[in-house]
Coordinates of C-alpha atoms in Angstrom, one line a residue:
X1 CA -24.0 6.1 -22.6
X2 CA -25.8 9.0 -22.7
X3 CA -29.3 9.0 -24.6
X4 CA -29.2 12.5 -26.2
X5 CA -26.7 15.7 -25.8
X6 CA -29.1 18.6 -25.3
X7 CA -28.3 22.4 -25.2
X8 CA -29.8 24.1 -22.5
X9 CA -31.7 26.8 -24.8
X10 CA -33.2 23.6 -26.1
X11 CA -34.7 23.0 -22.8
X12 CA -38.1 24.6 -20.6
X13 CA -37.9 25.7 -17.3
X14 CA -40.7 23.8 -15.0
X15 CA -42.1 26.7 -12.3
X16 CA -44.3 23.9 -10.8
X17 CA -40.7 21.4 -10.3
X18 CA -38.3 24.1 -10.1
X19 CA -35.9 22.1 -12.8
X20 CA -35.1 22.4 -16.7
X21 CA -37.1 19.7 -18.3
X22 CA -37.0 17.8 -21.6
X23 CA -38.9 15.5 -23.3
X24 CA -38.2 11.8 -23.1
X25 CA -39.1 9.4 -24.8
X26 CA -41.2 7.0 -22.9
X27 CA -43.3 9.8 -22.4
X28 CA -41.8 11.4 -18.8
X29 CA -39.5 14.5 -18.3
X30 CA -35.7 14.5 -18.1
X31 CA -35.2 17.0 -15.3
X32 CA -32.3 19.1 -14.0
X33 CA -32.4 21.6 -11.5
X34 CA -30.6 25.1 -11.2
X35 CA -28.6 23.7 -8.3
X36 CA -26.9 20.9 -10.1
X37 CA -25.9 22.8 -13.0
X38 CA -24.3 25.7 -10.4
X39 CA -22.1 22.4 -8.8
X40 CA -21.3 21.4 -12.3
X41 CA -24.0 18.6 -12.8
X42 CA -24.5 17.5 -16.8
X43 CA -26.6 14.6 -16.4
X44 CA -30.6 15.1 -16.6
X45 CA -32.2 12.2 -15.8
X46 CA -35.5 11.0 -16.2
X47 CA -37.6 9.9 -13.0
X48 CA -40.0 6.9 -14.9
X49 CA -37.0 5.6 -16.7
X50 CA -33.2 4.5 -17.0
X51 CA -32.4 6.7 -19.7
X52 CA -30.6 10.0 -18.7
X53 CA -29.3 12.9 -21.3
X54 CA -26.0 15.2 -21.4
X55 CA -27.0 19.1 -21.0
X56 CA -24.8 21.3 -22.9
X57 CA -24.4 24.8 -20.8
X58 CA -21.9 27.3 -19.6
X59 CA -21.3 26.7 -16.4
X60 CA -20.1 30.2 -15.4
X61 CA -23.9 31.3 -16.3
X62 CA -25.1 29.3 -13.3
X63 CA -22.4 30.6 -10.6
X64 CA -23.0 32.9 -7.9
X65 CA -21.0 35.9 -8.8
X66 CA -17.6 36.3 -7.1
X67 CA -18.4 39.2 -4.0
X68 CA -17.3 42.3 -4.4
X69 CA -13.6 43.3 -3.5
X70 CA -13.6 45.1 -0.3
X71 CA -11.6 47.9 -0.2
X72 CA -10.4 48.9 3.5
X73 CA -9.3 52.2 4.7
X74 CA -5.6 52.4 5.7
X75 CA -5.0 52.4 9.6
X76 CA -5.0 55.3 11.2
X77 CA -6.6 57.3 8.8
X78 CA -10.2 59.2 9.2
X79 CA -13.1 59.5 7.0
X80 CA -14.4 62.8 7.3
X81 CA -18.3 63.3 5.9
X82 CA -19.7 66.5 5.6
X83 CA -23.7 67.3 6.4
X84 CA -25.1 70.1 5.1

């Protein structure tokens, strides 16, 4: 069972670890990186202990944005560009 449920706004962004952080208890960081949330991660564990949190987020926030529609040019047909 998790410890805690914790929304991300709640949390800090480490530079130094590259992860959202929180405190625990015993004194040690939970820790969750950009990565796992993108994959659909919830869990942020701590490294010095057993106990682990739930992180509340929106996982569309941390997808890569779908790439843009490519639109292609009919066969057989030419693109004319004019230079002035």
């Amino acid at each position: 069972m998790s410890y805690d449920d914790v929304e991300i706004e709640d949390m800090e962004w480490n530079e130094e670890i590259q992860a959202f952080t929180y405190p625990c208890p015993c004194g040690d960081l939970f820790q969750i990186t950009k990565e796992d949330l993108k994959i659909g991660e919830e869990i942020a564990r701590c490294p010095s202990c057993s106990l682990y949190i739930t992180v509340i987020y929106n996982l569309e926030d941390f997808q890569d944005p779908p790439p843009p529609q490519k639109t292609e040019q009919p066969k057989g047909t030419t693109t004319l560009i004019a230079v002035a």
